[in-house]
Structure formats: structure tokens, C-alpha cells
Amino acid sequence: MNQDWPIISRRSFLSSTLAVAAASPTRFGSAQTGPTKLILLGTGGGPRPRKASSASAQVIVSHNVAYVVDCGNGVARQLVFADVPLPTVRHIFITHQHSDHNADYGNLIWLAWAAGLSTRVDTWGPPPLANMTKLFFEMNSYDIDTRISNEGRVPLVPLVHVHEIHDGGTVMSDDNVTVTAALVDHPPVVPALGYRFDARDRSIVISGDTSPSQNLVKLARGADVLVHSVMYPPAIDRLVSRVPNAAALKASILAHQTSAEDAGRVAQAAGVKTLVLSHFVPPDDPDVTDAMWIDAAKSHFRGTVILGKDLLVI
Ligand SMILES: [Zn+2]
């Protein structure tokens, strides 16, 4: 495929969408058809496929528009289980380029298209998102071209508009949400982002993967919901003993994740109403009970703590 890649800058997208939004009488005036929903699609941390939980992904649905955050393995099927029609996927946000967050990034777009998607999709995330997208469609051009010629589908590539994000700041805004990003701390994966979604009725923050982050505290200030990745440090030894080819895995996890206790501290410092624990590391250790996760987070947070589960609607 030699089609030109439709990359537009964040600034040009913002100015165009903000201009449209400002001119639209429905921007804040239309009736709310229902609350903005957050659905946890995958709550396990790490790329190893597991029975217990799917890989990192969540979707925010506002006025029947789906904003997907992260695309761990199985995200398209999890959306089906969540009763979110795949053709309603409009924006995809990637927090960082780790396989438990991006393995099904291309697959989601491709399979949503096979399920009927025929409208624009904007994707947002750190480099090399543009090249990943381009190579993904090249790799799968045989199927894509066949379905266009044989099934009469609209061309897929021109639907997809990629925006690489290098810094924190306003990402995009439309009739439903304003999205803001912050740089979080997930060495050596740089940049790694957290995202805040301000809808008319509520604000939702997704931490991405990070060690305790002051930028995240600022991003989440006063939010209704903070979804924070968490680890349980005493169980990390048992986790790494099950992964035979990763000698430095323990040090890596401890350096770039946040304990459930510290997630509580972050939530308290940010003054959020509800802390949702997700991206559990380890994801499937029977010796770490639900109560242990919750108690750890509650030890430093006075708001509501929710233990994330796949397909939980919040
Ligand atoms: Zn990661």
C-alpha cells in the first residue's frame, strides 16, 4: 500500500475541532442521553495471557461514542462482551508502548472495520504510533484489500488519523469530552502518559503505568474517578519466579509501578472521590486477596475504593 499516511498535528486537529465545537449550539446545550460510563475491559497487569483477567484496556462511552484507552490483548472481544458496538469506536488512546497496553491496537481498528466501522478513527499516543499503524496496515494489506474489493467495504487506511503525543497538555476536545495528558514515570518507556477525560457529567483519569507521580496528582486534581495501576510488592518475588526469561523483571516492576498503598496516597493528594484499582501486578496470585488490595489502598485514602474487575461498569 502506498497510500499517504493521514497524520495531522495535534494543534491543527485541536484548532479545527475546537472551532467546530465553539460554533456548535449543541456543545453544552443538548440533552444528556445518559451518564458517561467507564467500563474496565482488562484489569490484569503484564503481557502474559491469563485465565483470571484480560490485559489492560478500558473504554469511556459518552453519548454512544466510544473512547478506548489502551489496547491490551483481547480488547475487541472485551468490547463485545461489554456490549459496546465496535463501529462506535471513535478515538483510541495509548498510554505507552508496552505490549500489555498496545498488543491489539491495530487489531482493534482492523476488526472493528470488519464488524462494520466505516467512520473516522483518531488514535493518540507516544511514538512510534504512526509507524506502528502504517506497518500494521501494510502487514495486513492482503485481507484489507480483499475485503474492499470483494465485500465492498470502504477503504480502511484513510479512516485512521494518527496523532503522536510527546508531552503533557490538552490532547483533544469534542462535543462530549476534553482530554488532557500528563507525562508519568514509567522508565525506560518514555514518554508514558496518563489521560484525563472531562465530560459534562463527570471526570475520569486513567493513570497508565507509573511509579508514584506528582504529574498524575496534578492531572487528577478533584476528579470523580481515578483508575490507578497497582502492584503488591511482597508478591513480586512469586510473580517473577513464574517468568523464566526475565532476570531483571523484579527490579523493573519495582521501579516503574505503584504499590496499592501509594496509589491511595496519590488519590488522597489529588482529592479524587473514587479510586479504582486496576492493572494488578501480580494479576493472578491467589495469596493476594481482594481485601488485601483494598485495605492497602484504603490505608492512605479516605474516599471510595473500587477493586477493578474485567467488564465492571463504573
Ligand atoms: Zn508498562
mmCIF file of N, CA, C and O in Angstrom, residues 191-290:
data_model
loop_
_atom_site.group_PDB
_atom_site.id
_atom_site.type_symbol
_atom_site.label_atom_id
_atom_site.label_comp_id
_atom_site.label_asym_id
_atom_site.label_seq_id
_atom_site.Cartn_x
_atom_site.Cartn_y
_atom_site.Cartn_z
ATOM 1 N N PRO A 191 7.912 8.618 26.031
ATOM 2 C CA PRO A 191 7.061 9.079 27.117
ATOM 3 C C PRO A 191 5.999 8.037 27.475
ATOM 4 O O PRO A 191 5.581 7.257 26.640
ATOM 5 N N ALA A 192 5.590 8.082 28.741
ATOM 6 C CA ALA A 192 4.430 7.317 29.205
ATOM 7 C C ALA A 192 3.421 8.341 29.699
ATOM 8 O O ALA A 192 3.798 9.346 30.321
ATOM 9 N N LEU A 193 2.153 8.104 29.408
ATOM 10 C CA LEU A 193 1.130 9.121 29.630
ATOM 11 C C LEU A 193 0.012 8.628 30.533
ATOM 12 O O LEU A 193 -0.344 7.445 30.522
ATOM 13 N N GLY A 194 -0.552 9.570 31.297
ATOM 14 C CA GLY A 194 -1.859 9.377 31.909
ATOM 15 C C GLY A 194 -2.825 10.302 31.190
ATOM 16 O O GLY A 194 -2.419 11.325 30.628
ATOM 17 N N TYR A 195 -4.104 9.930 31.166
ATOM 18 C CA TYR A 195 -5.107 10.740 30.464
ATOM 19 C C TYR A 195 -6.249 11.104 31.405
ATOM 20 O O TYR A 195 -6.708 10.282 32.193
ATOM 21 N N ARG A 196 -6.716 12.333 31.258
ATOM 22 C CA ARG A 196 -7.906 12.781 31.981
ATOM 23 C C ARG A 196 -9.018 13.111 30.984
ATOM 24 O O ARG A 196 -8.779 13.816 30.000
ATOM 25 N N PHE A 197 -10.197 12.605 31.251
ATOM 26 C CA PHE A 197 -11.373 12.855 30.417
ATOM 27 C C PHE A 197 -12.353 13.695 31.234
ATOM 28 O O PHE A 197 -12.863 13.229 32.257
ATOM 29 N N ASP A 198 -12.596 14.904 30.792
ATOM 30 C CA ASP A 198 -13.607 15.749 31.423
ATOM 31 C C ASP A 198 -14.840 15.759 30.541
ATOM 32 O O ASP A 198 -14.852 16.375 29.468
ATOM 33 N N ALA A 199 -15.858 15.045 30.994
ATOM 34 C CA ALA A 199 -17.152 15.063 30.310
ATOM 35 C C ALA A 199 -18.036 16.053 31.048
ATOM 36 O O ALA A 199 -17.650 16.637 32.055
ATOM 37 N N ARG A 200 -19.256 16.251 30.528
ATOM 38 C CA ARG A 200 -20.137 17.222 31.176
ATOM 39 C C ARG A 200 -20.543 16.770 32.559
ATOM 40 O O ARG A 200 -20.731 17.566 33.461
ATOM 41 N N ASP A 201 -20.669 15.456 32.744
ATOM 42 C CA ASP A 201 -21.230 14.964 33.993
ATOM 43 C C ASP A 201 -20.205 14.379 34.946
ATOM 44 O O ASP A 201 -20.498 14.152 36.101
ATOM 45 N N ARG A 202 -18.995 14.115 34.469
ATOM 46 C CA ARG A 202 -18.001 13.554 35.393
ATOM 47 C C ARG A 202 -16.614 13.618 34.774
ATOM 48 O O ARG A 202 -16.459 13.812 33.571
ATOM 49 N N SER A 203 -15.625 13.439 35.635
ATOM 50 C CA SER A 203 -14.229 13.448 35.176
ATOM 51 C C SER A 203 -13.576 12.125 35.561
ATOM 52 O O SER A 203 -13.747 11.627 36.678
ATOM 53 N N ILE A 204 -12.833 11.572 34.611
ATOM 54 C CA ILE A 204 -12.246 10.243 34.776
ATOM 55 C C ILE A 204 -10.782 10.316 34.378
ATOM 56 O O ILE A 204 -10.443 10.840 33.314
ATOM 57 N N VAL A 205 -9.909 9.782 35.218
ATOM 58 C CA VAL A 205 -8.474 9.802 34.946
ATOM 59 C C VAL A 205 -7.956 8.368 34.888
ATOM 60 O O VAL A 205 -8.307 7.540 35.730
ATOM 61 N N ILE A 206 -7.147 8.100 33.870
ATOM 62 C CA ILE A 206 -6.511 6.789 33.716
ATOM 63 C C ILE A 206 -5.009 7.005 33.899
ATOM 64 O O ILE A 206 -4.393 7.773 33.156
ATOM 65 N N SER A 207 -4.418 6.309 34.867
ATOM 66 C CA SER A 207 -3.020 6.602 35.213
ATOM 67 C C SER A 207 -2.021 6.104 34.178
ATOM 68 O O SER A 207 -0.919 6.641 34.069
ATOM 69 N N GLY A 208 -2.399 5.048 33.405
ATOM 70 C CA GLY A 208 -1.343 4.333 32.692
ATOM 71 C C GLY A 208 -0.453 3.642 33.702
ATOM 72 O O GLY A 208 -0.835 3.474 34.871
ATOM 73 N N ASP A 209 0.725 3.227 33.283
ATOM 74 C CA ASP A 209 1.669 2.597 34.209
ATOM 75 C C ASP A 209 2.625 3.671 34.714
ATOM 76 O O ASP A 209 3.201 4.415 33.916
ATOM 77 N N THR A 210 2.816 3.694 36.011
ATOM 78 C CA THR A 210 3.695 4.727 36.555
ATOM 79 C C THR A 210 4.118 4.373 37.972
ATOM 80 O O THR A 210 3.410 3.672 38.692
ATOM 81 N N SER A 211 5.283 4.865 38.356
ATOM 82 C CA SER A 211 5.610 4.929 39.778
ATOM 83 C C SER A 211 4.852 6.142 40.327
ATOM 84 O O SER A 211 4.251 6.896 39.556
ATOM 85 N N PRO A 212 4.832 6.341 41.657
ATOM 86 C CA PRO A 212 4.059 7.471 42.198
ATOM 87 C C PRO A 212 4.458 8.775 41.495
ATOM 88 O O PRO A 212 5.630 9.120 41.444
ATOM 89 N N SER A 213 3.463 9.475 40.951
ATOM 90 C CA SER A 213 3.753 10.570 40.038
ATOM 91 C C SER A 213 3.072 11.865 40.484
ATOM 92 O O SER A 213 1.836 11.918 40.607
ATOM 93 N N GLN A 214 3.885 12.898 40.678
ATOM 94 C CA GLN A 214 3.322 14.216 41.002
ATOM 95 C C GLN A 214 2.537 14.777 39.825
ATOM 96 O O GLN A 214 1.543 15.477 40.005
ATOM 97 N N ASN A 215 3.004 14.480 38.597
ATOM 98 C CA ASN A 215 2.240 14.941 37.432
ATOM 99 C C ASN A 215 0.848 14.326 37.415
ATOM 100 O O ASN A 215 -0.120 14.972 37.027
ATOM 101 N N LEU A 216 0.770 13.085 37.851
ATOM 102 C CA LEU A 216 -0.540 12.429 37.883
ATOM 103 C C LEU A 216 -1.414 13.049 38.973
ATOM 104 O O LEU A 216 -2.624 13.233 38.777
ATOM 105 N N VAL A 217 -0.803 13.374 40.118
ATOM 106 C CA VAL A 217 -1.564 14.051 41.181
ATOM 107 C C VAL A 217 -2.184 15.331 40.630
ATOM 108 O O VAL A 217 -3.368 15.626 40.837
ATOM 109 N N LYS A 218 -1.384 16.092 39.885
ATOM 110 C CA LYS A 218 -1.908 17.348 39.313
ATOM 111 C C LYS A 218 -2.998 17.063 38.286
ATOM 112 O O LYS A 218 -4.034 17.739 38.251
ATOM 113 N N LEU A 219 -2.763 16.084 37.437
ATOM 114 C CA LEU A 219 -3.745 15.761 36.393
ATOM 115 C C LEU A 219 -5.078 15.350 37.002
ATOM 116 O O LEU A 219 -6.146 15.673 36.480
ATOM 117 N N ALA A 220 -5.005 14.606 38.094
ATOM 118 C CA ALA A 220 -6.211 14.019 38.688
ATOM 119 C C ALA A 220 -6.884 14.936 39.704
ATOM 120 O O ALA A 220 -7.903 14.549 40.297
ATOM 121 N N ARG A 221 -6.357 16.134 39.893
ATOM 122 C CA ARG A 221 -6.867 17.020 40.951
ATOM 123 C C ARG A 221 -8.399 17.156 40.884
ATOM 124 O O ARG A 221 -8.955 17.577 39.881
ATOM 125 N N GLY A 222 -9.071 16.744 41.956
ATOM 126 C CA GLY A 222 -10.520 16.925 42.061
ATOM 127 C C GLY A 222 -11.351 16.035 41.162
ATOM 128 O O GLY A 222 -12.567 16.241 41.043
ATOM 129 N N ALA A 223 -10.749 15.043 40.527
ATOM 130 C CA ALA A 223 -11.508 14.200 39.583
ATOM 131 C C ALA A 223 -12.511 13.310 40.321
ATOM 132 O O ALA A 223 -12.337 12.994 41.501
ATOM 133 N N ASP A 224 -13.539 12.913 39.606
ATOM 134 C CA ASP A 224 -14.513 11.992 40.201
ATOM 135 C C ASP A 224 -13.926 10.592 40.341
ATOM 136 O O ASP A 224 -14.154 9.918 41.339
ATOM 137 N N VAL A 225 -13.208 10.151 39.316
ATOM 138 C CA VAL A 225 -12.708 8.773 39.289
ATOM 139 C C VAL A 225 -11.243 8.772 38.853
ATOM 140 O O VAL A 225 -10.889 9.400 37.856
ATOM 141 N N LEU A 226 -10.419 8.066 39.596
ATOM 142 C CA LEU A 226 -9.029 7.821 39.190
ATOM 143 C C LEU A 226 -8.819 6.315 39.091
ATOM 144 O O LEU A 226 -8.979 5.594 40.085
ATOM 145 N N VAL A 227 -8.506 5.850 37.891
ATOM 146 C CA VAL A 227 -8.120 4.449 37.706
ATOM 147 C C VAL A 227 -6.602 4.397 37.792
ATOM 148 O O VAL A 227 -5.909 5.032 36.987
ATOM 149 N N HIS A 228 -6.085 3.684 38.795
ATOM 150 C CA HIS A 228 -4.631 3.669 39.009
ATOM 151 C C HIS A 228 -4.104 2.239 38.906
ATOM 152 O O HIS A 228 -4.684 1.313 39.482
ATOM 153 N N SER A 229 -3.010 2.075 38.187
ATOM 154 C CA SER A 229 -2.329 0.785 38.147
ATOM 155 C C SER A 229 -1.713 0.515 39.515
ATOM 156 O O SER A 229 -1.258 1.443 40.191
ATOM 157 N N VAL A 230 -1.722 -0.753 39.911
ATOM 158 C CA VAL A 230 -1.204 -1.080 41.252
ATOM 159 C C VAL A 230 -0.391 -2.373 41.244
ATOM 160 O O VAL A 230 -0.631 -3.274 40.447
ATOM 161 N N MET A 231 0.568 -2.420 42.168
ATOM 162 C CA MET A 231 1.310 -3.662 42.417
ATOM 163 C C MET A 231 1.261 -3.970 43.915
ATOM 164 O O MET A 231 0.938 -3.100 44.739
ATOM 165 N N TYR A 232 1.553 -5.233 44.210
ATOM 166 C CA TYR A 232 1.614 -5.664 45.604
ATOM 167 C C TYR A 232 3.035 -6.164 45.837
ATOM 168 O O TYR A 232 3.350 -7.332 45.541
ATOM 169 N N PRO A 233 3.927 -5.297 46.340
ATOM 170 C CA PRO A 233 5.368 -5.627 46.364
ATOM 171 C C PRO A 233 5.725 -6.951 47.032
ATOM 172 O O PRO A 233 6.595 -7.672 46.510
ATOM 173 N N PRO A 234 5.078 -7.344 48.149
ATOM 174 C CA PRO A 234 5.501 -8.623 48.754
ATOM 175 C C PRO A 234 5.292 -9.831 47.840
ATOM 176 O O PRO A 234 5.883 -10.891 48.078
ATOM 177 N N ALA A 235 4.447 -9.702 46.815
ATOM 178 C CA ALA A 235 4.152 -10.846 45.940
ATOM 179 C C ALA A 235 4.976 -10.831 44.658
ATOM 180 O O ALA A 235 4.824 -11.735 43.831
ATOM 181 N N ILE A 236 5.849 -9.849 44.495
ATOM 182 C CA ILE A 236 6.571 -9.739 43.221
ATOM 183 C C ILE A 236 7.566 -10.896 43.047
ATOM 184 O O ILE A 236 7.775 -11.390 41.942
ATOM 185 N N ASP A 237 8.156 -11.367 44.136
ATOM 186 C CA ASP A 237 9.093 -12.499 44.028
ATOM 187 C C ASP A 237 8.410 -13.729 43.450
ATOM 188 O O ASP A 237 8.963 -14.410 42.588
ATOM 189 N N ARG A 238 7.191 -13.999 43.923
ATOM 190 C CA ARG A 238 6.463 -15.163 43.401
ATOM 191 C C ARG A 238 6.117 -14.962 41.928
ATOM 192 O O ARG A 238 6.157 -15.896 41.135
ATOM 193 N N LEU A 239 5.813 -13.726 41.560
ATOM 194 C CA LEU A 239 5.465 -13.448 40.167
ATOM 195 C C LEU A 239 6.665 -13.705 39.257
ATOM 196 O O LEU A 239 6.554 -14.410 38.245
ATOM 197 N N VAL A 240 7.830 -13.162 39.606
ATOM 198 C CA VAL A 240 8.968 -13.275 38.691
ATOM 199 C C VAL A 240 9.476 -14.715 38.630
ATOM 200 O O VAL A 240 10.064 -15.120 37.627
ATOM 201 N N SER A 241 9.224 -15.505 39.660
ATOM 202 C CA SER A 241 9.680 -16.895 39.626
ATOM 203 C C SER A 241 8.922 -17.691 38.554
ATOM 204 O O SER A 241 9.369 -18.743 38.128
ATOM 205 N N ARG A 242 7.772 -17.174 38.111
ATOM 206 C CA ARG A 242 6.989 -17.874 37.073
ATOM 207 C C ARG A 242 7.348 -17.409 35.658
ATOM 208 O O ARG A 242 6.787 -17.891 34.686
ATOM 209 N N VAL A 243 8.249 -16.426 35.546
ATOM 210 C CA VAL A 243 8.613 -15.895 34.227
ATOM 211 C C VAL A 243 10.085 -16.198 33.997
ATOM 212 O O VAL A 243 10.958 -15.498 34.502
ATOM 213 N N PRO A 244 10.386 -17.274 33.255
ATOM 214 C CA PRO A 244 11.754 -17.797 33.237
ATOM 215 C C PRO A 244 12.789 -16.961 32.482
ATOM 216 O O PRO A 244 13.972 -17.115 32.717
ATOM 217 N N ASN A 245 12.400 -16.084 31.594
ATOM 218 C CA ASN A 245 13.424 -15.413 30.785
ATOM 219 C C ASN A 245 13.532 -13.922 31.080
ATOM 220 O O ASN A 245 13.746 -13.112 30.182
ATOM 221 N N ALA A 246 13.338 -13.552 32.315
ATOM 222 C CA ALA A 246 13.339 -12.123 32.624
ATOM 223 C C ALA A 246 14.068 -11.861 33.940
ATOM 224 O O ALA A 246 13.479 -11.569 34.969
ATOM 225 N N ALA A 247 15.404 -11.948 33.859
ATOM 226 C CA ALA A 247 16.219 -11.850 35.073
ATOM 227 C C ALA A 247 16.058 -10.509 35.777
ATOM 228 O O ALA A 247 16.172 -10.430 37.009
ATOM 229 N N ALA A 248 15.805 -9.455 35.031
ATOM 230 C CA ALA A 248 15.738 -8.118 35.637
ATOM 231 C C ALA A 248 14.304 -7.663 35.877
ATOM 232 O O ALA A 248 14.053 -6.489 36.165
ATOM 233 N N LEU A 249 13.346 -8.599 35.766
ATOM 234 C CA LEU A 249 11.937 -8.201 35.822
ATOM 235 C C LEU A 249 11.550 -7.593 37.173
ATOM 236 O O LEU A 249 10.822 -6.607 37.224
ATOM 237 N N LYS A 250 12.051 -8.176 38.258
ATOM 238 C CA LYS A 250 11.655 -7.666 39.576
ATOM 239 C C LYS A 250 12.055 -6.202 39.751
ATOM 240 O O LYS A 250 11.229 -5.366 40.152
ATOM 241 N N ALA A 251 13.307 -5.917 39.459
ATOM 242 C CA ALA A 251 13.780 -4.529 39.611
ATOM 243 C C ALA A 251 12.988 -3.592 38.710
ATOM 244 O O ALA A 251 12.651 -2.465 39.101
ATOM 245 N N SER A 252 12.661 -4.058 37.506
ATOM 246 C CA SER A 252 11.906 -3.228 36.574
ATOM 247 C C SER A 252 10.521 -2.908 37.129
ATOM 248 O O SER A 252 10.083 -1.753 37.122
ATOM 249 N N ILE A 253 9.844 -3.947 37.621
ATOM 250 C CA ILE A 253 8.485 -3.734 38.159
ATOM 251 C C ILE A 253 8.530 -2.759 39.330
ATOM 252 O O ILE A 253 7.747 -1.805 39.400
ATOM 253 N N LEU A 254 9.465 -2.992 40.248
ATOM 254 C CA LEU A 254 9.502 -2.149 41.444
ATOM 255 C C LEU A 254 9.809 -0.697 41.091
ATOM 256 O O LEU A 254 9.362 0.230 41.773
ATOM 257 N N ALA A 255 10.570 -0.497 40.004
ATOM 258 C CA ALA A 255 10.963 0.870 39.642
ATOM 259 C C ALA A 255 9.875 1.624 38.890
ATOM 260 O O ALA A 255 9.871 2.850 38.890
ATOM 261 N N HIS A 256 8.952 0.909 38.240
ATOM 262 C CA HIS A 256 8.034 1.663 37.375
ATOM 263 C C HIS A 256 6.566 1.381 37.643
ATOM 264 O O HIS A 256 5.711 1.681 36.816
ATOM 265 N N GLN A 257 6.262 0.846 38.804
ATOM 266 C CA GLN A 257 4.858 0.663 39.176
ATOM 267 C C GLN A 257 4.617 1.313 40.539
ATOM 268 O O GLN A 257 5.545 1.776 41.199
ATOM 269 N N THR A 258 3.355 1.330 40.955
ATOM 270 C CA THR A 258 2.951 1.968 42.202
ATOM 271 C C THR A 258 2.277 0.930 43.093
ATOM 272 O O THR A 258 1.394 0.188 42.624
ATOM 273 N N SER A 259 2.688 0.868 44.348
ATOM 274 C CA SER A 259 2.018 -0.057 45.263
ATOM 275 C C SER A 259 0.584 0.427 45.496
ATOM 276 O O SER A 259 0.260 1.609 45.303
ATOM 277 N N ALA A 260 -0.275 -0.488 45.921
ATOM 278 C CA ALA A 260 -1.660 -0.099 46.210
ATOM 279 C C ALA A 260 -1.701 0.963 47.312
ATOM 280 O O ALA A 260 -2.522 1.886 47.278
ATOM 281 N N GLU A 261 -0.796 0.852 48.280
ATOM 282 C CA GLU A 261 -0.724 1.884 49.338
ATOM 283 C C GLU A 261 -0.422 3.251 48.744
ATOM 284 O O GLU A 261 -1.045 4.253 49.085
ATOM 285 N N ASP A 262 0.578 3.283 47.855
ATOM 286 C CA ASP A 262 0.940 4.573 47.262
ATOM 287 C C ASP A 262 -0.136 5.093 46.318
ATOM 288 O O ASP A 262 -0.315 6.308 46.178
ATOM 289 N N ALA A 263 -0.858 4.184 45.665
ATOM 290 C CA ALA A 263 -1.985 4.640 44.837
ATOM 291 C C ALA A 263 -3.004 5.360 45.720
ATOM 292 O O ALA A 263 -3.590 6.375 45.308
ATOM 293 N N GLY A 264 -3.192 4.849 46.942
ATOM 294 C CA GLY A 264 -4.064 5.536 47.894
ATOM 295 C C GLY A 264 -3.525 6.914 48.247
ATOM 296 O O GLY A 264 -4.276 7.892 48.337
ATOM 297 N N ARG A 265 -2.214 7.011 48.420
ATOM 298 C CA ARG A 265 -1.610 8.316 48.720
ATOM 299 C C ARG A 265 -1.815 9.296 47.562
ATOM 300 O O ARG A 265 -2.121 10.477 47.770
ATOM 301 N N VAL A 266 -1.628 8.804 46.351
ATOM 302 C CA VAL A 266 -1.814 9.662 45.168
ATOM 303 C C VAL A 266 -3.260 10.139 45.099
ATOM 304 O O VAL A 266 -3.533 11.329 44.874
ATOM 305 N N ALA A 267 -4.200 9.212 45.302
ATOM 306 C CA ALA A 267 -5.624 9.572 45.239
ATOM 307 C C ALA A 267 -5.981 10.595 46.305
ATOM 308 O O ALA A 267 -6.740 11.545 46.061
ATOM 309 N N GLN A 268 -5.407 10.419 47.503
ATOM 310 C CA GLN A 268 -5.676 11.360 48.590
ATOM 311 C C GLN A 268 -5.095 12.734 48.269
ATOM 312 O O GLN A 268 -5.744 13.768 48.457
ATOM 313 N N ALA A 269 -3.870 12.743 47.770
ATOM 314 C CA ALA A 269 -3.221 14.023 47.443
ATOM 315 C C ALA A 269 -3.963 14.758 46.332
ATOM 316 O O ALA A 269 -4.030 15.987 46.321
ATOM 317 N N ALA A 270 -4.528 13.991 45.396
ATOM 318 C CA ALA A 270 -5.253 14.610 44.278
ATOM 319 C C ALA A 270 -6.672 15.007 44.675
ATOM 320 O O ALA A 270 -7.315 15.775 43.964
ATOM 321 N N GLY A 271 -7.166 14.457 45.775
ATOM 322 C CA GLY A 271 -8.525 14.785 46.211
ATOM 323 C C GLY A 271 -9.606 14.196 45.323
ATOM 324 O O GLY A 271 -10.659 14.814 45.130
ATOM 325 N N VAL A 272 -9.355 13.009 44.786
ATOM 326 C CA VAL A 272 -10.383 12.382 43.939
ATOM 327 C C VAL A 272 -11.454 11.756 44.819
ATOM 328 O O VAL A 272 -11.233 11.473 45.994
ATOM 329 N N LYS A 273 -12.633 11.538 44.221
ATOM 330 C CA LYS A 273 -13.728 10.940 45.007
ATOM 331 C C LYS A 273 -13.595 9.419 45.077
ATOM 332 O O LYS A 273 -13.840 8.814 46.113
ATOM 333 N N THR A 274 -13.245 8.808 43.936
ATOM 334 C CA THR A 274 -13.215 7.343 43.863
ATOM 335 C C THR A 274 -11.901 6.883 43.242
ATOM 336 O O THR A 274 -11.476 7.406 42.204
ATOM 337 N N LEU A 275 -11.277 5.934 43.888
ATOM 338 C CA LEU A 275 -10.053 5.317 43.369
ATOM 339 C C LEU A 275 -10.398 3.912 42.887
ATOM 340 O O LEU A 275 -10.937 3.098 43.662
ATOM 341 N N VAL A 276 -10.104 3.640 41.628
ATOM 342 C CA VAL A 276 -10.334 2.315 41.064
ATOM 343 C C VAL A 276 -8.981 1.641 40.884
ATOM 344 O O VAL A 276 -8.110 2.166 40.173
ATOM 345 N N LEU A 277 -8.789 0.507 41.508
ATOM 346 C CA LEU A 277 -7.530 -0.220 41.373
ATOM 347 C C LEU A 277 -7.611 -1.107 40.138
ATOM 348 O O LEU A 277 -8.604 -1.801 39.911
ATOM 349 N N SER A 278 -6.544 -1.076 39.331
ATOM 350 C CA SER A 278 -6.533 -1.876 38.119
ATOM 351 C C SER A 278 -5.090 -2.190 37.747
ATOM 352 O O SER A 278 -4.157 -1.802 38.440
ATOM 353 N N HIS A 279 -4.925 -2.887 36.613
ATOM 354 C CA HIS A 279 -3.583 -3.283 36.158
ATOM 355 C C HIS A 279 -2.821 -3.919 37.324
ATOM 356 O O HIS A 279 -1.758 -3.468 37.742
ATOM 357 N N PHE A 280 -3.414 -4.992 37.847
ATOM 358 C CA PHE A 280 -2.870 -5.627 39.055
ATOM 359 C C PHE A 280 -1.588 -6.393 38.734
ATOM 360 O O PHE A 280 -1.535 -7.202 37.806
ATOM 361 N N VAL A 281 -0.557 -6.117 39.528
ATOM 362 C CA VAL A 281 0.730 -6.818 39.420
ATOM 363 C C VAL A 281 1.081 -7.356 40.801
ATOM 364 O O VAL A 281 1.383 -6.577 41.698
ATOM 365 N N PRO A 282 1.006 -8.658 41.057
ATOM 366 C CA PRO A 282 0.653 -9.705 40.098
ATOM 367 C C PRO A 282 -0.846 -9.735 39.833
ATOM 368 O O PRO A 282 -1.641 -9.344 40.703
ATOM 369 N N PRO A 283 -1.225 -10.274 38.667
ATOM 370 C CA PRO A 283 -2.640 -10.265 38.306
ATOM 371 C C PRO A 283 -3.410 -11.472 38.802
ATOM 372 O O PRO A 283 -4.640 -11.457 38.791
ATOM 373 N N ASP A 284 -2.722 -12.510 39.217
ATOM 374 C CA ASP A 284 -3.436 -13.764 39.483
ATOM 375 C C ASP A 284 -2.765 -14.579 40.580
ATOM 376 O O ASP A 284 -2.623 -15.783 40.469
ATOM 377 N N ASP A 285 -2.361 -13.900 41.645
ATOM 378 C CA ASP A 285 -1.748 -14.601 42.772
ATOM 379 C C ASP A 285 -2.824 -14.857 43.821
ATOM 380 O O ASP A 285 -3.338 -13.914 44.430
ATOM 381 N N PRO A 286 -3.181 -16.130 44.036
ATOM 382 C CA PRO A 286 -4.283 -16.405 44.969
ATOM 383 C C PRO A 286 -3.979 -15.978 46.404
ATOM 384 O O PRO A 286 -4.902 -15.839 47.218
ATOM 385 N N ASP A 287 -2.694 -15.765 46.711
ATOM 386 C CA ASP A 287 -2.355 -15.341 48.067
ATOM 387 C C ASP A 287 -2.538 -13.841 48.288
ATOM 388 O O ASP A 287 -2.361 -13.352 49.409
ATOM 389 N N VAL A 288 -2.815 -13.105 47.200
ATOM 390 C CA VAL A 288 -3.124 -11.680 47.361
ATOM 391 C C VAL A 288 -4.627 -11.526 47.134
ATOM 392 O O VAL A 288 -5.110 -11.587 46.010
ATOM 393 N N THR A 289 -5.353 -11.356 48.210
ATOM 394 C CA THR A 289 -6.817 -11.365 48.137
ATOM 395 C C THR A 289 -7.353 -9.978 47.793
ATOM 396 O O THR A 289 -6.646 -8.968 47.896
ATOM 397 N N ASP A 290 -8.617 -9.951 47.400
ATOM 398 C CA ASP A 290 -9.266 -8.667 47.118
ATOM 399 C C ASP A 290 -9.139 -7.731 48.321
ATOM 400 O O ASP A 290 -8.866 -6.529 48.169
#
